[in-house]
Coordinates of N, CA and C in Angstrom, one line a residue:
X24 N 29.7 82.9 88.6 CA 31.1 83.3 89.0 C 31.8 82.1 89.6
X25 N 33.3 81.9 89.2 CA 33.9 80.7 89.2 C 34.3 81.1 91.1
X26 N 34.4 80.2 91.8 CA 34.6 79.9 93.3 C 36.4 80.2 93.1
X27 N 37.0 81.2 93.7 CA 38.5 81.3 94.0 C 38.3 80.1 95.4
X28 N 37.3 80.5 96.0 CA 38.4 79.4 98.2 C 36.8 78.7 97.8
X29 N 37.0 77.3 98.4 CA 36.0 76.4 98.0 C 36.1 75.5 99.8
X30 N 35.6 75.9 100.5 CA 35.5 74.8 101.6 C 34.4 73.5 102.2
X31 N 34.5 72.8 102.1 CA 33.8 72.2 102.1 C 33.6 71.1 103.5
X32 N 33.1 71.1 104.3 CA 33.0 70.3 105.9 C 34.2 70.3 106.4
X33 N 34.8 71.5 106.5 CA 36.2 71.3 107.4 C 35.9 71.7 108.6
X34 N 36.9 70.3 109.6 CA 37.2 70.9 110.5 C 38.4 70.6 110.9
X35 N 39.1 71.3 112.2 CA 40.3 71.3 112.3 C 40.6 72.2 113.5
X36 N 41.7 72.5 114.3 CA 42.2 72.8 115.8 C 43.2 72.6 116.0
X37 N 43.8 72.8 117.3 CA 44.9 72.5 117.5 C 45.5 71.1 118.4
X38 N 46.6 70.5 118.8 CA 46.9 69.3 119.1 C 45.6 68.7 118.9
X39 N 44.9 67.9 120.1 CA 43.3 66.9 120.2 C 42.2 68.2 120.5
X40 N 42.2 69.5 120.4 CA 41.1 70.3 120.5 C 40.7 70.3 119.2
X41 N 38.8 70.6 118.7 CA 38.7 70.9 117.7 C 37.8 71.9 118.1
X42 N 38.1 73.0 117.1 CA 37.7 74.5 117.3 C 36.6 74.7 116.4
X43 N 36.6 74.4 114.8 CA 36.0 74.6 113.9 C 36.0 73.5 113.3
X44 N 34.3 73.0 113.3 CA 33.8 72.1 112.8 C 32.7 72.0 111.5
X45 N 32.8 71.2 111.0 CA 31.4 71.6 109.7 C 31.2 73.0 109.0
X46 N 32.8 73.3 108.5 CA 32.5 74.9 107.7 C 32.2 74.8 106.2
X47 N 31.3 74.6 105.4 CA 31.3 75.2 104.2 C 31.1 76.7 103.9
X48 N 32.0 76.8 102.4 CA 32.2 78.3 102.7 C 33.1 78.4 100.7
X49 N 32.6 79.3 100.1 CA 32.9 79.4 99.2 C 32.7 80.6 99.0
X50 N 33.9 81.3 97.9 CA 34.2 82.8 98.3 C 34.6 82.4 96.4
X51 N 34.0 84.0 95.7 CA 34.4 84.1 94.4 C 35.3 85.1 94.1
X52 N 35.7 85.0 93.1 CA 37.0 85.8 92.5 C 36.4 87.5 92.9
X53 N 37.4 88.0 93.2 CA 37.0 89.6 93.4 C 36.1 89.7 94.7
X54 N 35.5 88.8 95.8 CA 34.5 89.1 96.1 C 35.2 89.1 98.1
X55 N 34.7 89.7 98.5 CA 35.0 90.1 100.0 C 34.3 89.6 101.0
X56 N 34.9 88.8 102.1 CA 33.9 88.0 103.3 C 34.9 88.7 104.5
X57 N 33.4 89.0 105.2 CA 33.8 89.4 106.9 C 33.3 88.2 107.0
X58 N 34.0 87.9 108.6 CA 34.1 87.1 109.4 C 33.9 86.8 110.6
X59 N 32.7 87.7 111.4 CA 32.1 88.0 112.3 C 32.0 87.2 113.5
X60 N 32.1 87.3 115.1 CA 32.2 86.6 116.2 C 32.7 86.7 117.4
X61 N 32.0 86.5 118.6 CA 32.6 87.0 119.6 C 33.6 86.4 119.7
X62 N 34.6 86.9 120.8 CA 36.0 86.4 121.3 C 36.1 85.0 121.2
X63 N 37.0 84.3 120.5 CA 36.9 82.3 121.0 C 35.7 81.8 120.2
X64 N 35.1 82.0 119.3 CA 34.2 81.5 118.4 C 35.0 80.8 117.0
X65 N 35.9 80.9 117.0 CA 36.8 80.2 115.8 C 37.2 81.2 114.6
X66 N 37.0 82.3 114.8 CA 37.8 83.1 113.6 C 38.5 82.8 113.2
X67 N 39.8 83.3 114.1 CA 40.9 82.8 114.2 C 41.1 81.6 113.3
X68 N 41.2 81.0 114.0 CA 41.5 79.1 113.7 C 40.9 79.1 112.7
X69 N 39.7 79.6 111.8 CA 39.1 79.6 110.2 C 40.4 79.9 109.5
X70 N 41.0 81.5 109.6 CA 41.9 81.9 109.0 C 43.1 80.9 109.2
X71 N 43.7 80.6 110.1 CA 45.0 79.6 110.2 C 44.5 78.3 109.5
X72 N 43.2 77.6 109.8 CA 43.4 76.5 108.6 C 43.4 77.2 107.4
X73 N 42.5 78.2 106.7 CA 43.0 78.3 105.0 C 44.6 78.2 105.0
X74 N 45.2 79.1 105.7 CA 46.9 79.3 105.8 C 47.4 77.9 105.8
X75 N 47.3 77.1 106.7 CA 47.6 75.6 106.9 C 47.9 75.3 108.0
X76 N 48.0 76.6 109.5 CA 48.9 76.1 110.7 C 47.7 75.8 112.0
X77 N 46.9 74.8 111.1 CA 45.8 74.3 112.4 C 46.2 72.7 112.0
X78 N 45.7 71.6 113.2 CA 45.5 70.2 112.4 C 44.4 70.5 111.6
X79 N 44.8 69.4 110.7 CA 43.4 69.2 109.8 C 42.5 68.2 110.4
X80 N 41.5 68.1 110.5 CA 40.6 67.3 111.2 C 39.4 66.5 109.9
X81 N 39.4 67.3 109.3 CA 38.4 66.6 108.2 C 38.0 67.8 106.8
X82 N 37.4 67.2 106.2 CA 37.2 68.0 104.8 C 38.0 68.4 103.9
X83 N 37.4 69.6 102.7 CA 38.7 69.8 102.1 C 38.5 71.2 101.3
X84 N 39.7 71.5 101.1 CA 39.8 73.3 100.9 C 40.5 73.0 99.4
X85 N 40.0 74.1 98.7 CA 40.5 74.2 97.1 C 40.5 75.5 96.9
X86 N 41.6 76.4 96.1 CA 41.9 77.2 95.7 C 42.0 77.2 94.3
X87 N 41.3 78.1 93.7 CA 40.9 78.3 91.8 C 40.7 77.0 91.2
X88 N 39.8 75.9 92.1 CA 39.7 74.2 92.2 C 41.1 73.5 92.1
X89 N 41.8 73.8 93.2 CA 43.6 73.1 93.2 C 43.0 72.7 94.9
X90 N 43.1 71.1 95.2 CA 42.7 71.0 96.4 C 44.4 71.2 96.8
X91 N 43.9 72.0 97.9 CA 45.5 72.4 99.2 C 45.3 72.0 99.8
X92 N 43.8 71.0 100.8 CA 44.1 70.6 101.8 C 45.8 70.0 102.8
X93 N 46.5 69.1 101.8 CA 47.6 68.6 102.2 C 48.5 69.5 102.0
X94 N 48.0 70.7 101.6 CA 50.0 71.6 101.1 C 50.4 72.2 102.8
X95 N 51.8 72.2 102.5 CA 52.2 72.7 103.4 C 52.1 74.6 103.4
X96 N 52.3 75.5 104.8 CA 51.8 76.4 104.5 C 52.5 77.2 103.3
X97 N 54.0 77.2 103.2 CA 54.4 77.8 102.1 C 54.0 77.3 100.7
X98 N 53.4 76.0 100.4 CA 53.0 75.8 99.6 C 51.6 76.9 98.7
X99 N 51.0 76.9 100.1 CA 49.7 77.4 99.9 C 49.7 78.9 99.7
X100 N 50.8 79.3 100.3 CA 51.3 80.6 100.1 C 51.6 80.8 98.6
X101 N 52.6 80.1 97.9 CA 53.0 79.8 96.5 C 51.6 80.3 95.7
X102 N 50.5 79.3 96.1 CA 49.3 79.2 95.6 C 48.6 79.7 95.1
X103 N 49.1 81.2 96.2 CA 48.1 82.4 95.7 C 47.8 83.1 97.3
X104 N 47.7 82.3 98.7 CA 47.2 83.1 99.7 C 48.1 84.0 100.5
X105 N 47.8 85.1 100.6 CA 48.4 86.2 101.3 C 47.9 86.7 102.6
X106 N 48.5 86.5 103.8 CA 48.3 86.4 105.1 C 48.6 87.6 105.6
X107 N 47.6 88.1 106.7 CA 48.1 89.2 107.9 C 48.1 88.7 108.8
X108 N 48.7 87.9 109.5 CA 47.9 87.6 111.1 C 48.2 88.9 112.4
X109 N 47.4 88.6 113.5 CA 47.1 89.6 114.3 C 48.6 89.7 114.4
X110 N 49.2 89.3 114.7 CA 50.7 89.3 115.2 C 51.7 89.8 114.4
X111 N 51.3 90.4 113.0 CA 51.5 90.7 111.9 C 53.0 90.4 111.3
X112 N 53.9 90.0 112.4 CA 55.3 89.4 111.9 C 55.7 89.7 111.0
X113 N 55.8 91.0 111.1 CA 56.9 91.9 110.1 C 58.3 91.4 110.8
X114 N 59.3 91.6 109.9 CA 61.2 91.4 110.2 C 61.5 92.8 111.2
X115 N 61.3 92.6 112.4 CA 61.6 94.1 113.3 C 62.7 94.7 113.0
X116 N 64.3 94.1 112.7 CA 65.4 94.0 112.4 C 65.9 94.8 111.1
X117 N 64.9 94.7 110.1 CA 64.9 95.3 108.9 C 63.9 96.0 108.7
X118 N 64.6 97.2 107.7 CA 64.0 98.4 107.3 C 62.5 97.8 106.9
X119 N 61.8 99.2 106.7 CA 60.3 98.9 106.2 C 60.6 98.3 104.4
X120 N 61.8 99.0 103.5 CA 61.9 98.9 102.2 C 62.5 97.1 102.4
X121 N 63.6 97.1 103.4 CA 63.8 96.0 103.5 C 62.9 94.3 103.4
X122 N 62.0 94.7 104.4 CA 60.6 94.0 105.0 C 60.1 94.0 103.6
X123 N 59.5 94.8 102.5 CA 59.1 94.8 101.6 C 59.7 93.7 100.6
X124 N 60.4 93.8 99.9 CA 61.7 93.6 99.4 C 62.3 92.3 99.3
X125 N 62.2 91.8 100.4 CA 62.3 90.9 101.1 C 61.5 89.0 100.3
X126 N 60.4 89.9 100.2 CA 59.4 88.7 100.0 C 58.7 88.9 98.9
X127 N 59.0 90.2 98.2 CA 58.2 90.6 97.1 C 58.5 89.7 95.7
X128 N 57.0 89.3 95.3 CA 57.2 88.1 93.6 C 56.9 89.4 92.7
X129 N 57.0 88.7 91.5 CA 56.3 89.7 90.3 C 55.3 90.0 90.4
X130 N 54.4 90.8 89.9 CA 53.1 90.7 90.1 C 52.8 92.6 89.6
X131 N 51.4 92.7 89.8 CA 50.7 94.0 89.7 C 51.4 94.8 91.0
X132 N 51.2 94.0 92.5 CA 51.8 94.6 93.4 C 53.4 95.0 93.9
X133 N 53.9 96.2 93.2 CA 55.4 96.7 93.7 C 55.1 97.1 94.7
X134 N 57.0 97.5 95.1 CA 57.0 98.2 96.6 C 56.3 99.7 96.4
X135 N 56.5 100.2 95.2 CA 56.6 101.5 94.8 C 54.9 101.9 94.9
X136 N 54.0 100.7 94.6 CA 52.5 100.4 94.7 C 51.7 100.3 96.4
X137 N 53.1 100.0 96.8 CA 52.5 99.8 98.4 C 53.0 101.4 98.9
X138 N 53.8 101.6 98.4 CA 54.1 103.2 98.9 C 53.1 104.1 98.7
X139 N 52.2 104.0 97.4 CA 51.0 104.8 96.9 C 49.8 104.6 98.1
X140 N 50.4 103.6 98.4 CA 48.7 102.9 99.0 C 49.3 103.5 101.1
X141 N 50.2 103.2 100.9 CA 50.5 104.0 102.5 C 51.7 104.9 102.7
X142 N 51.5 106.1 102.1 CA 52.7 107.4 102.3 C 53.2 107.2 103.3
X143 N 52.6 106.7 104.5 CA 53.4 107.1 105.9 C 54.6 105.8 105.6
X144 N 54.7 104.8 104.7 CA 55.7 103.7 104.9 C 57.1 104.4 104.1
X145 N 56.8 104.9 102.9 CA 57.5 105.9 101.9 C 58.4 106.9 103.1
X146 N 56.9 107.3 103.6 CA 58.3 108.5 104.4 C 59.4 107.8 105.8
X147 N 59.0 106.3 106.2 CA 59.7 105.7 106.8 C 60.1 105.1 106.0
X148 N 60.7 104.3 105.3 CA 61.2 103.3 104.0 C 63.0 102.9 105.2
X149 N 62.8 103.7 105.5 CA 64.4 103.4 106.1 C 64.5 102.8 107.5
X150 N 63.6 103.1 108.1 CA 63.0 103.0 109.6 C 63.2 101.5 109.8
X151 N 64.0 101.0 110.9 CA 63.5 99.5 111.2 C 61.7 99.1 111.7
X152 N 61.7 98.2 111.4 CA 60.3 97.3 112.1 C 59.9 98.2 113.2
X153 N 61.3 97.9 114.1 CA 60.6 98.0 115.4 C 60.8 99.6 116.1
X154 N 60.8 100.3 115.1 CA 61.0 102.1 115.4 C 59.4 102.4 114.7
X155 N 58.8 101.2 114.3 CA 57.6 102.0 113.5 C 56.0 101.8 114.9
X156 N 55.2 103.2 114.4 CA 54.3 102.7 115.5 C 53.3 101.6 115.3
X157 N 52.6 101.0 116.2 CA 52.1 99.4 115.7 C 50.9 100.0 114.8
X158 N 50.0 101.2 114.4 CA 49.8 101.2 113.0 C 50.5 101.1 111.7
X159 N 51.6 101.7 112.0 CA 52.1 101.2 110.7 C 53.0 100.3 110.7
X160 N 53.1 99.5 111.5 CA 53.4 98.0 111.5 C 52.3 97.4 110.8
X161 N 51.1 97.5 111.2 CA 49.9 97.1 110.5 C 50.2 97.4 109.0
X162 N 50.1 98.3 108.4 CA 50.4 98.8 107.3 C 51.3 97.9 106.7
X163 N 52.7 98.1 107.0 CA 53.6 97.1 106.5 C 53.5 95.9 106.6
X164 N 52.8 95.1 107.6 CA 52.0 94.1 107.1 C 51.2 93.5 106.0
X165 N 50.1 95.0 106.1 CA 49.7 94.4 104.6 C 50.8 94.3 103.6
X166 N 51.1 95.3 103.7 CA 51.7 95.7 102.3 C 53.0 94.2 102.1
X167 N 53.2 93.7 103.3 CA 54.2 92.9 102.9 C 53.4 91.3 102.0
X168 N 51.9 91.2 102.7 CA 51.1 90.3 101.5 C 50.9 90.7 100.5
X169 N 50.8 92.1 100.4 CA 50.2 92.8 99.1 C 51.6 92.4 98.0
X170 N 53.0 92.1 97.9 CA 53.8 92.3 97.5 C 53.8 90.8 97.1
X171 N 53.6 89.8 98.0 CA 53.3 88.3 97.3 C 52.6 88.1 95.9
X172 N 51.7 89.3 96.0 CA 50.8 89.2 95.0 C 49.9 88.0 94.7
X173 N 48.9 88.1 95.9 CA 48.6 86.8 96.3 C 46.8 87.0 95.3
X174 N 46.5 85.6 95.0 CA 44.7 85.8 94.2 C 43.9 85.7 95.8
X175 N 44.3 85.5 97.0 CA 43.1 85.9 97.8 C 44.2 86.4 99.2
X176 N 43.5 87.2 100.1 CA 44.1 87.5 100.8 C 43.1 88.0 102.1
X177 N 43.6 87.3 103.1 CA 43.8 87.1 104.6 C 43.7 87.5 105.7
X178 N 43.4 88.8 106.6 CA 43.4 89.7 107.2 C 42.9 89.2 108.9
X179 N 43.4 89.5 109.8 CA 42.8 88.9 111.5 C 42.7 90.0 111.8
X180 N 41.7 90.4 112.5 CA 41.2 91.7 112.7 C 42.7 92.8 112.8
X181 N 42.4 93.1 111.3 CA 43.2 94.6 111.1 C 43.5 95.6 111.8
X182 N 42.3 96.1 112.5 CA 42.2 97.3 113.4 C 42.2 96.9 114.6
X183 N 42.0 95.8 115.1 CA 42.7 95.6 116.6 C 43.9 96.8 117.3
X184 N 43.2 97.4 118.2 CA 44.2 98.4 119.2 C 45.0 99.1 118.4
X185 N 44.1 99.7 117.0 CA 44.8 100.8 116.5 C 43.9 102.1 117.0
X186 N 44.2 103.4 116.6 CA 44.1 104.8 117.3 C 42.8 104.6 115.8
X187 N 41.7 105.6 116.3 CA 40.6 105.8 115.2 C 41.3 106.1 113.9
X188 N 42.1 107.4 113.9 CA 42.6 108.3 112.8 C 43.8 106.8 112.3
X189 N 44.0 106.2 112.4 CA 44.8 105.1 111.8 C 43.4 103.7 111.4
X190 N 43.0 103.5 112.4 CA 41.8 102.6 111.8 C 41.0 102.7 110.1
X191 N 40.5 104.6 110.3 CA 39.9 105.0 109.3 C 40.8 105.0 108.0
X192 N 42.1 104.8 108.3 CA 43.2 105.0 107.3 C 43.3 104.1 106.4
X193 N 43.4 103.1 107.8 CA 43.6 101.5 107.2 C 42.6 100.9 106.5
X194 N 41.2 101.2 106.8 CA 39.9 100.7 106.2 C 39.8 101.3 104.8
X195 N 40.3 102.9 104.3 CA 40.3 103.2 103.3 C 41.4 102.4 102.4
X196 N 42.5 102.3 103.1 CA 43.2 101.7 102.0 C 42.4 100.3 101.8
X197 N 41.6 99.5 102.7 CA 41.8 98.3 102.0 C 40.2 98.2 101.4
X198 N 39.5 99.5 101.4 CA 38.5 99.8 100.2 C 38.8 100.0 99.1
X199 N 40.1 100.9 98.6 CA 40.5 100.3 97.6 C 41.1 99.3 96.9
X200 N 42.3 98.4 98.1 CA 42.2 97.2 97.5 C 41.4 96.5 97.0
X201 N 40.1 96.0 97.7 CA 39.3 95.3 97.3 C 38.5 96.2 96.7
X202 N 37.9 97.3 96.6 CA 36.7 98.0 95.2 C 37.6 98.3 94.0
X203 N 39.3 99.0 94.4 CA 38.9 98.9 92.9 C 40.2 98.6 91.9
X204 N 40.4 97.5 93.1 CA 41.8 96.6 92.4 C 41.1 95.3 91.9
X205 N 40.0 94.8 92.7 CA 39.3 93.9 92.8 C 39.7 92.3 93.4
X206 N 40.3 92.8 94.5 CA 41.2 91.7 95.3 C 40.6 91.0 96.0
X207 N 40.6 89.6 96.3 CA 39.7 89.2 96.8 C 40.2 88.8 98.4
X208 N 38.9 88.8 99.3 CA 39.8 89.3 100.8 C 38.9 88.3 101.6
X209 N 38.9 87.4 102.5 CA 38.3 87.4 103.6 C 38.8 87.8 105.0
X210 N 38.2 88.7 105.7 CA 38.6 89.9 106.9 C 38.0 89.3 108.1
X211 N 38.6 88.7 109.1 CA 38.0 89.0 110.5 C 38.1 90.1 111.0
X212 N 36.7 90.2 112.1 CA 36.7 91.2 112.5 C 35.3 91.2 113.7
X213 N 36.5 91.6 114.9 CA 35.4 91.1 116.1 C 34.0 92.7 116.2
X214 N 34.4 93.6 115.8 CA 33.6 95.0 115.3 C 32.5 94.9 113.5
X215 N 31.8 94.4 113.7 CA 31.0 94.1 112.7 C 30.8 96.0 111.6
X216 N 30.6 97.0 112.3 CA 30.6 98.2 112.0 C 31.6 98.6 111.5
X217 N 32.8 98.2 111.4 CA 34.0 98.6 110.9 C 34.2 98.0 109.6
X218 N 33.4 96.8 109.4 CA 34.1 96.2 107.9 C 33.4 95.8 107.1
X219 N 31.5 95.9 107.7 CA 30.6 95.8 106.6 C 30.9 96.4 105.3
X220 N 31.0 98.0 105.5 CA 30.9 98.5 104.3 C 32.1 98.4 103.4
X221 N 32.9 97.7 103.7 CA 34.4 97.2 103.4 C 33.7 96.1 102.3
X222 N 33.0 94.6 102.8 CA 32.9 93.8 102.3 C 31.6 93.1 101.6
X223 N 31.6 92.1 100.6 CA 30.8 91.9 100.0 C 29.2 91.5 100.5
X224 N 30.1 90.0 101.6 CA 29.2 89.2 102.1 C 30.0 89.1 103.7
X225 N 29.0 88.6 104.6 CA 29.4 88.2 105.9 C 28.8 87.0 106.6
X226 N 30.0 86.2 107.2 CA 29.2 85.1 108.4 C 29.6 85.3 109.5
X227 N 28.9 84.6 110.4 CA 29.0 85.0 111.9 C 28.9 83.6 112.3
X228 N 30.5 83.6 112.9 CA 30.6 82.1 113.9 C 30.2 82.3 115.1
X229 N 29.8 81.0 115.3 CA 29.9 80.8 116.7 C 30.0 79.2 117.3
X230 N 30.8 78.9 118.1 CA 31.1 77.7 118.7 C 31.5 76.8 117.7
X231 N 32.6 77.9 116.8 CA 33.2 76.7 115.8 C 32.2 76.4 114.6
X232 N 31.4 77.5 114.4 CA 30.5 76.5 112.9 C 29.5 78.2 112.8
X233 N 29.3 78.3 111.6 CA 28.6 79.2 110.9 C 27.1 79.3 110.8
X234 N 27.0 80.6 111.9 CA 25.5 80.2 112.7 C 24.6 81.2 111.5
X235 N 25.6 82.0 110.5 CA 24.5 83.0 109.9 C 24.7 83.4 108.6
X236 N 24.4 83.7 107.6 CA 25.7 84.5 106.6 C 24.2 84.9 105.4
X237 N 25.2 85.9 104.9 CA 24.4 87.0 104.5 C 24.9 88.1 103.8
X238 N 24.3 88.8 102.8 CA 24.8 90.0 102.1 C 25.4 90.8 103.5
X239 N 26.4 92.0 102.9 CA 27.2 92.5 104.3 C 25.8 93.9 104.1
X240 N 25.5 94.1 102.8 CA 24.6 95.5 102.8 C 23.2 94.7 103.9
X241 N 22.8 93.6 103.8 CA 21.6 93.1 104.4 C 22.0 93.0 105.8
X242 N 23.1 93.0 106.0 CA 23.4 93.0 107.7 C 23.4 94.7 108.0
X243 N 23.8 95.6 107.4 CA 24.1 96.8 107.5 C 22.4 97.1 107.8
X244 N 21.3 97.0 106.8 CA 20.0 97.7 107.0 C 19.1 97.0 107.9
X245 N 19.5 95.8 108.4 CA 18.8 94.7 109.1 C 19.7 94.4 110.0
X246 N 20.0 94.9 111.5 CA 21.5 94.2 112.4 C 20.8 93.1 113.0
X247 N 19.2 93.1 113.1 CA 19.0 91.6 114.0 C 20.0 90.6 114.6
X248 N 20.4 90.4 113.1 CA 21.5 88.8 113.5 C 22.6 88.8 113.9
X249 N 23.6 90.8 114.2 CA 24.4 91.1 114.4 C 24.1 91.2 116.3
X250 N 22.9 91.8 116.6 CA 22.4 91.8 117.8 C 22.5 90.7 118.9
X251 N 21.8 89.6 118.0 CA 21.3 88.2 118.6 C 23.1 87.7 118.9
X252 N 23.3 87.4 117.7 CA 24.8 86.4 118.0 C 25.9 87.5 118.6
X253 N 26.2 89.0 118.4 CA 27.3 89.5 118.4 C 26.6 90.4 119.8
X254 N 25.5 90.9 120.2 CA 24.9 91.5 121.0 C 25.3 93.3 121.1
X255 N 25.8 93.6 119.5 CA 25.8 94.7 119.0 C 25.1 94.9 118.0
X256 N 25.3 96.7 117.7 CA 24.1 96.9 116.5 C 25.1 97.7 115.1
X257 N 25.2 97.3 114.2 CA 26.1 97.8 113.5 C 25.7 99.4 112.6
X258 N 26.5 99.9 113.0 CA 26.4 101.5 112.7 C 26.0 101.6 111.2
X259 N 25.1 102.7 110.6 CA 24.7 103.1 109.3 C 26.5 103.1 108.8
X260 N 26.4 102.2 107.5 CA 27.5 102.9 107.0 C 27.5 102.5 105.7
X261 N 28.0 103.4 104.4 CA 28.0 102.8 102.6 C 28.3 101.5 102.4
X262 N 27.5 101.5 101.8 CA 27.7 99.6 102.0 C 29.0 99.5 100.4
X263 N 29.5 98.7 100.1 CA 30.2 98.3 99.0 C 29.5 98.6 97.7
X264 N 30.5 99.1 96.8 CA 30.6 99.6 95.3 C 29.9 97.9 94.4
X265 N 29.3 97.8 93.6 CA 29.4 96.3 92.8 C 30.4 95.8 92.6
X266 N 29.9 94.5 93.1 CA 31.3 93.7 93.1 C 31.9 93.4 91.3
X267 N 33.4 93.1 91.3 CA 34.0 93.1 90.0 C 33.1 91.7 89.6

């Protein structure tokens, strides 16, 4: 299987801090990576370098083998990557159709496609940003990467300080993004039990560099390594469909 994200000894931070150091990491077309770690372990900062808004410190990142180390972030955006961050920066000011709309390219993914995938945005379509509740801000978040129509896509822990019955919502829809659109995703996620059965494979940072990684079904039947570094045990749950 041909490598979509290709990383190779990168490290990178912000001003003279370096956060994440010595990451290789290669992720293939269709295929799903959690991103495992306690608070301040470098998630984060993983995800903002693929985007571009960390210094770069060393190595180098390729997408479908196109090195982007030097692109700027809209470049990389152009590229193919499609971003959530925790902060999800939706347009508050404008409607949810608007926010859509907005940023949407050609692609498989329409507005009318994001509406299938989250009814509650349909039935707000009119609603500004900032009248929606922060789940379905989340929501329209994705949906506003899903509309880039990006080949890999981005996620900072999703379910951060959402309500269960919105969590379980959110994780279904992005089971079927990734099972059976075959989208390729890497997910942080400080809750290891919430996104295994979501994704293909998982690593677990810590202090800036990749202490573990591993099938996500072999972390599900075996948590040892979820215990030792994360000092939880990750709940029984379906592990993922074969990958595309």
């Amino acid at each position: 299987m041909a490598d979509l994200l290709r990383l190779d000894r990168v490290a990178a931070g912000y001003g003279e801090a370096l956060v994440i150091s010595g990451i290789d990491l290669t992720l293939g077309e269709g295929r799903a990576l959690a991103v495992l770690g306690r608070n301040g372990t470098g998630k984060t900062t993983l995800l903002n370098t693929i985007v571009g808004v960390t210094r770069h410190r060393g190595g180098r990142i390729a997408l479908g083998g196109q090195d982007i180390t030097g692109l700027r972030p809209d470049r990389r955006a152009h590229a193919g990557i499609g971003w959530v961050p925790q902060e999800r920066n939706i347009f508050k000011s404008l409607t949810v159709e608007e926010n859509l709309t907005a940023v949407a390219r050609p692609g498989a993914w329409t507005v009318e496609r994001v509406y299938g995938l989250f009814p509650r945005l349909k039935e707000r379509c009119r609603n500004l940003g900032n009248q929606l509740s922060g789940g379905e801000q989340q929501m329209l978040a994705v949906g506003r990467a899903l509309v880039l129509n990006p080949r890999l896509l981005l996620l900072d822990e999703p379910t951060e300080g959402l309500a269960p019955i919105i969590i379980e919502e959110l994780l279904a829809a992005l089971k079927r993004i990734i099972r059976d659109e075959g989208m390729a995703a890497i997910v942080v996620e400080q809750h290891a039990q919430k996104i295994l059965g979501v994704t293909d494979d998982a690593v677990i940072l810590d202090r800036g560099a990749i202490v573990h990684a591993a099938p996500s079904r072999t972390l599900i039947d075996d948590p040892a390594p979820l215990e030792q570094h994360l000092g939880v045990t990750a709940r029984k749950s379906p592990g993922r469909a074969a990958a595309h």
